[in-house]
């Protein structure tokens, strides 16, 4: 589960359902169903407009607002939901980097003071994958950057308000300076 900057709560389940709550103790305002994959990890933008749902072989980017700018944390969206964007590596990249049975680590938004998410980070095996969030919002889900960590990546995130990636390896942490975005 994850919380938004305004206190909304999102949960993901093994059966692929995502529920959006405006407060604990009440029923979910919105139930998002139809995903055939277990949700292993969930992250949310500070403003609650987007959810990252990490599955084994892909990441879903879900807009929680409908066409009327109603947020699913506060209003039941019913059947008016936006289709998720799917993030994954191309078949050619999977072959090129010899990625077969690796699972995505939890996908996360970067964190910064202006509360505007600029990137999405995850990893597969020894490779850290970065997506420009603005490009993803514009439907460009096949544009990403791959960084070879040269060791199996346990987890990764970005350093708050910095262009640095923190990579957790089996026996150490690595802080890597990167130009994270290209606009």
PDB file of C-alpha atoms in Angstrom:
ATOM      1  CA  UNK A   1       0.000   0.000   0.000  1.00  0.00           C
ATOM      2  CA  UNK A   2       1.031   3.633  -0.473  1.00  0.00           C
ATOM      3  CA  UNK A   3      -0.241   7.054   0.541  1.00  0.00           C
ATOM      4  CA  UNK A   4      -0.515  10.277  -1.412  1.00  0.00           C
ATOM      5  CA  UNK A   5       0.553  13.749  -0.277  1.00  0.00           C
ATOM      6  CA  UNK A   6      -3.062  14.511   0.664  1.00  0.00           C
ATOM      7  CA  UNK A   7      -3.636  11.286   2.616  1.00  0.00           C
ATOM      8  CA  UNK A   8      -5.252   9.100  -0.026  1.00  0.00           C
ATOM      9  CA  UNK A   9      -4.391   5.406   0.186  1.00  0.00           C
ATOM     10  CA  UNK A  10      -3.862   2.961  -2.685  1.00  0.00           C
ATOM     11  CA  UNK A  11      -3.544  -0.800  -2.295  1.00  0.00           C
ATOM     12  CA  UNK A  12      -2.592  -3.500  -4.766  1.00  0.00           C
ATOM     13  CA  UNK A  13      -3.443  -7.177  -4.437  1.00  0.00           C
ATOM     14  CA  UNK A  14      -2.297 -10.592  -5.609  1.00  0.00           C
ATOM     15  CA  UNK A  15      -5.388 -10.896  -7.813  1.00  0.00           C
ATOM     16  CA  UNK A  16      -4.449  -7.693  -9.684  1.00  0.00           C
ATOM     17  CA  UNK A  17      -7.037  -5.366  -8.127  1.00  0.00           C
ATOM     18  CA  UNK A  18      -6.142  -1.832  -7.077  1.00  0.00           C
ATOM     19  CA  UNK A  19      -8.255   0.016  -4.525  1.00  0.00           C
ATOM     20  CA  UNK A  20      -8.245   3.756  -3.858  1.00  0.00           C
ATOM     21  CA  UNK A  21      -9.348   5.038  -0.440  1.00  0.00           C
ATOM     22  CA  UNK A  22      -9.813   8.580   0.799  1.00  0.00           C
ATOM     23  CA  UNK A  23      -9.411   7.412   4.420  1.00  0.00           C
ATOM     24  CA  UNK A  24      -8.907   4.229   6.414  1.00  0.00           C
ATOM     25  CA  UNK A  25     -11.944   2.521   7.865  1.00  0.00           C
ATOM     26  CA  UNK A  26     -14.160   3.243   4.865  1.00  0.00           C
ATOM     27  CA  UNK A  27     -14.783   1.219   1.739  1.00  0.00           C
ATOM     28  CA  UNK A  28     -12.629   1.980  -1.273  1.00  0.00           C
ATOM     29  CA  UNK A  29     -13.900   4.900  -3.361  1.00  0.00           C
ATOM     30  CA  UNK A  30     -12.614   3.266  -6.540  1.00  0.00           C
ATOM     31  CA  UNK A  31     -11.859  -0.335  -7.460  1.00  0.00           C
ATOM     32  CA  UNK A  32      -9.683  -0.795 -10.543  1.00  0.00           C
ATOM     33  CA  UNK A  33      -9.939  -4.366 -11.837  1.00  0.00           C
ATOM     34  CA  UNK A  34      -9.166  -6.336 -14.946  1.00  0.00           C
ATOM     35  CA  UNK A  35      -5.445  -6.847 -14.444  1.00  0.00           C
ATOM     36  CA  UNK A  36      -4.478 -10.502 -14.719  1.00  0.00           C
ATOM     37  CA  UNK A  37      -1.161 -10.045 -12.947  1.00  0.00           C
ATOM     38  CA  UNK A  38      -0.430  -9.804  -9.212  1.00  0.00           C
ATOM     39  CA  UNK A  39       0.541  -6.317  -8.058  1.00  0.00           C
ATOM     40  CA  UNK A  40       3.857  -6.809  -6.234  1.00  0.00           C
ATOM     41  CA  UNK A  41       4.499  -3.163  -5.324  1.00  0.00           C
ATOM     42  CA  UNK A  42       2.673   0.124  -5.631  1.00  0.00           C
ATOM     43  CA  UNK A  43       3.854   3.748  -5.624  1.00  0.00           C
ATOM     44  CA  UNK A  44       1.932   6.959  -6.075  1.00  0.00           C
ATOM     45  CA  UNK A  45       2.682  10.482  -7.207  1.00  0.00           C
ATOM     46  CA  UNK A  46       2.518  13.053  -4.401  1.00  0.00           C
ATOM     47  CA  UNK A  47      -0.606  14.627  -5.918  1.00  0.00           C
ATOM     48  CA  UNK A  48      -2.271  11.219  -6.277  1.00  0.00           C
ATOM     49  CA  UNK A  49      -2.846  11.571 -10.017  1.00  0.00           C
ATOM     50  CA  UNK A  50      -0.693   8.592 -10.979  1.00  0.00           C
ATOM     51  CA  UNK A  51      -0.009   5.136  -9.583  1.00  0.00           C
ATOM     52  CA  UNK A  52       2.890   2.851 -10.479  1.00  0.00           C
ATOM     53  CA  UNK A  53       1.918  -0.805 -10.104  1.00  0.00           C
ATOM     54  CA  UNK A  54       4.884  -3.171 -10.385  1.00  0.00           C
ATOM     55  CA  UNK A  55       4.154  -6.643 -11.715  1.00  0.00           C
ATOM     56  CA  UNK A  56       6.708  -9.360 -12.411  1.00  0.00           C
ATOM     57  CA  UNK A  57       7.389  -8.554 -16.076  1.00  0.00           C
ATOM     58  CA  UNK A  58       5.991  -5.035 -16.524  1.00  0.00           C
ATOM     59  CA  UNK A  59       5.036  -1.823 -14.749  1.00  0.00           C
ATOM     60  CA  UNK A  60       1.639  -0.169 -15.118  1.00  0.00           C
ATOM     61  CA  UNK A  61       1.257   3.614 -14.981  1.00  0.00           C
ATOM     62  CA  UNK A  62      -2.340   4.335 -14.011  1.00  0.00           C
ATOM     63  CA  UNK A  63      -3.976   7.754 -14.190  1.00  0.00           C
ATOM     64  CA  UNK A  64      -6.364   8.015 -11.212  1.00  0.00           C
ATOM     65  CA  UNK A  65      -8.382  10.846 -12.735  1.00  0.00           C
ATOM     66  CA  UNK A  66     -11.145  10.514 -15.289  1.00  0.00           C
ATOM     67  CA  UNK A  67     -11.870  12.829 -18.216  1.00  0.00           C
ATOM     68  CA  UNK A  68     -13.770  15.168 -15.852  1.00  0.00           C
ATOM     69  CA  UNK A  69     -10.699  15.598 -13.582  1.00  0.00           C
ATOM     70  CA  UNK A  70     -12.370  13.627 -10.815  1.00  0.00           C
ATOM     71  CA  UNK A  71      -9.846  11.798  -8.643  1.00  0.00           C
ATOM     72  CA  UNK A  72     -10.517   8.149  -7.821  1.00  0.00           C
ATOM     73  CA  UNK A  73      -9.450   8.667  -4.202  1.00  0.00           C
ATOM     74  CA  UNK A  74     -12.342  11.069  -3.584  1.00  0.00           C
ATOM     75  CA  UNK A  75     -14.952   9.998  -6.138  1.00  0.00           C
ATOM     76  CA  UNK A  76     -16.094   6.605  -7.321  1.00  0.00           C
ATOM     77  CA  UNK A  77     -14.946   6.497 -10.919  1.00  0.00           C
ATOM     78  CA  UNK A  78     -17.176   3.554 -11.790  1.00  0.00           C
ATOM     79  CA  UNK A  79     -16.687   2.547 -15.410  1.00  0.00           C
ATOM     80  CA  UNK A  80     -14.976   5.833 -16.336  1.00  0.00           C
ATOM     81  CA  UNK A  81     -11.322   4.823 -16.034  1.00  0.00           C
ATOM     82  CA  UNK A  82      -8.250   5.441 -18.127  1.00  0.00           C
ATOM     83  CA  UNK A  83      -6.411   2.462 -19.623  1.00  0.00           C
ATOM     84  CA  UNK A  84      -2.997   2.006 -17.959  1.00  0.00           C
ATOM     85  CA  UNK A  85       0.258   2.604 -19.789  1.00  0.00           C
ATOM     86  CA  UNK A  86       2.562  -0.427 -19.768  1.00  0.00           C
ATOM     87  CA  UNK A  87       6.314  -0.057 -19.189  1.00  0.00           C
ATOM     88  CA  UNK A  88       8.578  -2.938 -20.167  1.00  0.00           C
ATOM     89  CA  UNK A  89      11.713  -3.578 -22.132  1.00  0.00           C
ATOM     90  CA  UNK A  90      11.447  -4.457 -25.796  1.00  0.00           C
ATOM     91  CA  UNK A  91      12.051  -8.043 -26.883  1.00  0.00           C
ATOM     92  CA  UNK A  92      15.233  -6.901 -28.621  1.00  0.00           C
ATOM     93  CA  UNK A  93      16.571  -5.330 -25.401  1.00  0.00           C
ATOM     94  CA  UNK A  94      15.731  -8.460 -23.392  1.00  0.00           C
ATOM     95  CA  UNK A  95      17.728 -10.549 -25.876  1.00  0.00           C
ATOM     96  CA  UNK A  96      20.574  -8.018 -26.155  1.00  0.00           C
ATOM     97  CA  UNK A  97      21.077  -7.873 -22.369  1.00  0.00           C
ATOM     98  CA  UNK A  98      20.289 -11.569 -21.811  1.00  0.00           C
ATOM     99  CA  UNK A  99      17.409 -10.845 -19.426  1.00  0.00           C
ATOM    100  CA  UNK A 100      15.281 -13.971 -19.073  1.00  0.00           C
ATOM    101  CA  UNK A 101      13.862 -14.742 -15.642  1.00  0.00           C
ATOM    102  CA  UNK A 102      14.499 -11.500 -13.762  1.00  0.00           C
ATOM    103  CA  UNK A 103      11.586  -9.687 -12.133  1.00  0.00           C
ATOM    104  CA  UNK A 104      11.164  -5.940 -11.957  1.00  0.00           C
ATOM    105  CA  UNK A 105      12.193  -4.397  -8.642  1.00  0.00           C
ATOM    106  CA  UNK A 106       9.622  -1.984  -7.173  1.00  0.00           C
ATOM    107  CA  UNK A 107       9.090   0.905  -9.588  1.00  0.00           C
ATOM    108  CA  UNK A 108       9.303   4.319  -7.936  1.00  0.00           C
ATOM    109  CA  UNK A 109       8.875   7.947  -8.819  1.00  0.00           C
ATOM    110  CA  UNK A 110      11.764  10.267  -8.003  1.00  0.00           C
ATOM    111  CA  UNK A 111      11.261  12.567  -5.005  1.00  0.00           C
ATOM    112  CA  UNK A 112      11.958  16.273  -4.943  1.00  0.00           C
ATOM    113  CA  UNK A 113      10.866  19.485  -3.263  1.00  0.00           C
ATOM    114  CA  UNK A 114       8.687  20.784  -6.058  1.00  0.00           C
ATOM    115  CA  UNK A 115       6.586  17.582  -5.825  1.00  0.00           C
ATOM    116  CA  UNK A 116       6.740  17.121  -9.580  1.00  0.00           C
ATOM    117  CA  UNK A 117       7.745  13.617 -10.525  1.00  0.00           C
ATOM    118  CA  UNK A 118      10.216  13.645 -13.399  1.00  0.00           C
ATOM    119  CA  UNK A 119      11.225  10.012 -13.717  1.00  0.00           C
ATOM    120  CA  UNK A 120      10.387   6.398 -12.970  1.00  0.00           C
ATOM    121  CA  UNK A 121      13.105   4.004 -11.834  1.00  0.00           C
ATOM    122  CA  UNK A 122      13.179   0.223 -11.564  1.00  0.00           C
ATOM    123  CA  UNK A 123      15.596  -2.585 -12.417  1.00  0.00           C
ATOM    124  CA  UNK A 124      15.832  -6.033 -13.953  1.00  0.00           C
ATOM    125  CA  UNK A 125      18.751  -8.204 -12.884  1.00  0.00           C
ATOM    126  CA  UNK A 126      21.897  -6.083 -13.082  1.00  0.00           C
ATOM    127  CA  UNK A 127      20.271  -3.315 -15.121  1.00  0.00           C
ATOM    128  CA  UNK A 128      18.681  -0.138 -13.744  1.00  0.00           C
ATOM    129  CA  UNK A 129      15.948   1.197 -16.032  1.00  0.00           C
ATOM    130  CA  UNK A 130      14.923   4.881 -16.148  1.00  0.00           C
ATOM    131  CA  UNK A 131      11.864   6.338 -17.863  1.00  0.00           C
ATOM    132  CA  UNK A 132      11.222  10.061 -18.337  1.00  0.00           C
ATOM    133  CA  UNK A 133       7.793  10.501 -16.725  1.00  0.00           C
ATOM    134  CA  UNK A 134       6.771  13.361 -19.036  1.00  0.00           C
ATOM    135  CA  UNK A 135       7.486  11.165 -22.062  1.00  0.00           C
ATOM    136  CA  UNK A 136       5.502   8.299 -20.481  1.00  0.00           C
ATOM    137  CA  UNK A 137       2.539  10.623 -19.848  1.00  0.00           C
ATOM    138  CA  UNK A 138       2.676  11.501 -23.561  1.00  0.00           C
ATOM    139  CA  UNK A 139       2.450   7.810 -24.469  1.00  0.00           C
ATOM    140  CA  UNK A 140       6.133   7.233 -25.197  1.00  0.00           C
ATOM    141  CA  UNK A 141       6.491   4.098 -23.084  1.00  0.00           C
ATOM    142  CA  UNK A 142       9.222   2.552 -25.226  1.00  0.00           C
ATOM    143  CA  UNK A 143      11.799   5.277 -24.493  1.00  0.00           C
ATOM    144  CA  UNK A 144      14.010   4.395 -21.543  1.00  0.00           C
ATOM    145  CA  UNK A 145      17.588   4.416 -20.415  1.00  0.00           C
ATOM    146  CA  UNK A 146      19.448   1.294 -19.246  1.00  0.00           C
ATOM    147  CA  UNK A 147      22.361   1.503 -16.802  1.00  0.00           C
ATOM    148  CA  UNK A 148      24.506  -1.583 -16.217  1.00  0.00           C
ATOM    149  CA  UNK A 149      25.284  -1.934 -12.492  1.00  0.00           C
ATOM    150  CA  UNK A 150      27.561  -4.938 -13.249  1.00  0.00           C
ATOM    151  CA  UNK A 151      26.023  -6.794 -10.285  1.00  0.00           C
ATOM    152  CA  UNK A 152      22.539  -8.030  -9.421  1.00  0.00           C
ATOM    153  CA  UNK A 153      20.453  -5.067  -8.242  1.00  0.00           C
ATOM    154  CA  UNK A 154      18.408  -5.722  -5.091  1.00  0.00           C
ATOM    155  CA  UNK A 155      16.649  -2.327  -5.133  1.00  0.00           C
ATOM    156  CA  UNK A 156      17.105   1.221  -6.364  1.00  0.00           C
ATOM    157  CA  UNK A 157      15.752   4.706  -5.816  1.00  0.00           C
ATOM    158  CA  UNK A 158      16.737   8.311  -6.375  1.00  0.00           C
ATOM    159  CA  UNK A 159      18.311  10.575  -3.797  1.00  0.00           C
ATOM    160  CA  UNK A 160      15.878  13.279  -2.675  1.00  0.00           C
ATOM    161  CA  UNK A 161      16.225  16.442  -4.780  1.00  0.00           C
ATOM    162  CA  UNK A 162      19.430  15.206  -6.475  1.00  0.00           C
ATOM    163  CA  UNK A 163      20.379  13.745  -9.852  1.00  0.00           C
ATOM    164  CA  UNK A 164      21.735  10.687  -8.101  1.00  0.00           C
ATOM    165  CA  UNK A 165      20.646   7.080  -8.089  1.00  0.00           C
ATOM    166  CA  UNK A 166      21.034   4.874  -5.028  1.00  0.00           C
ATOM    167  CA  UNK A 167      21.557   1.262  -6.068  1.00  0.00           C
ATOM    168  CA  UNK A 168      21.361  -1.520  -3.469  1.00  0.00           C
ATOM    169  CA  UNK A 169      23.572  -4.465  -4.368  1.00  0.00           C
ATOM    170  CA  UNK A 170      24.007  -7.684  -2.378  1.00  0.00           C
ATOM    171  CA  UNK A 171      26.773  -6.334  -0.133  1.00  0.00           C
ATOM    172  CA  UNK A 172      26.903  -2.561  -0.684  1.00  0.00           C
ATOM    173  CA  UNK A 173      25.114   0.600  -1.696  1.00  0.00           C
ATOM    174  CA  UNK A 174      26.254   2.525  -4.727  1.00  0.00           C
ATOM    175  CA  UNK A 175      25.564   6.223  -5.241  1.00  0.00           C
ATOM    176  CA  UNK A 176      25.703   7.041  -8.920  1.00  0.00           C
ATOM    177  CA  UNK A 177      25.625  10.539 -10.378  1.00  0.00           C
ATOM    178  CA  UNK A 178      23.542  10.571 -13.520  1.00  0.00           C
ATOM    179  CA  UNK A 179      21.925  12.945 -15.908  1.00  0.00           C
ATOM    180  CA  UNK A 180      18.534  11.448 -15.204  1.00  0.00           C
ATOM    181  CA  UNK A 181      16.456  13.226 -17.801  1.00  0.00           C
ATOM    182  CA  UNK A 182      16.557  14.502 -21.328  1.00  0.00           C
ATOM    183  CA  UNK A 183      13.654  16.780 -22.158  1.00  0.00           C
TER     184      UNK A 183
END
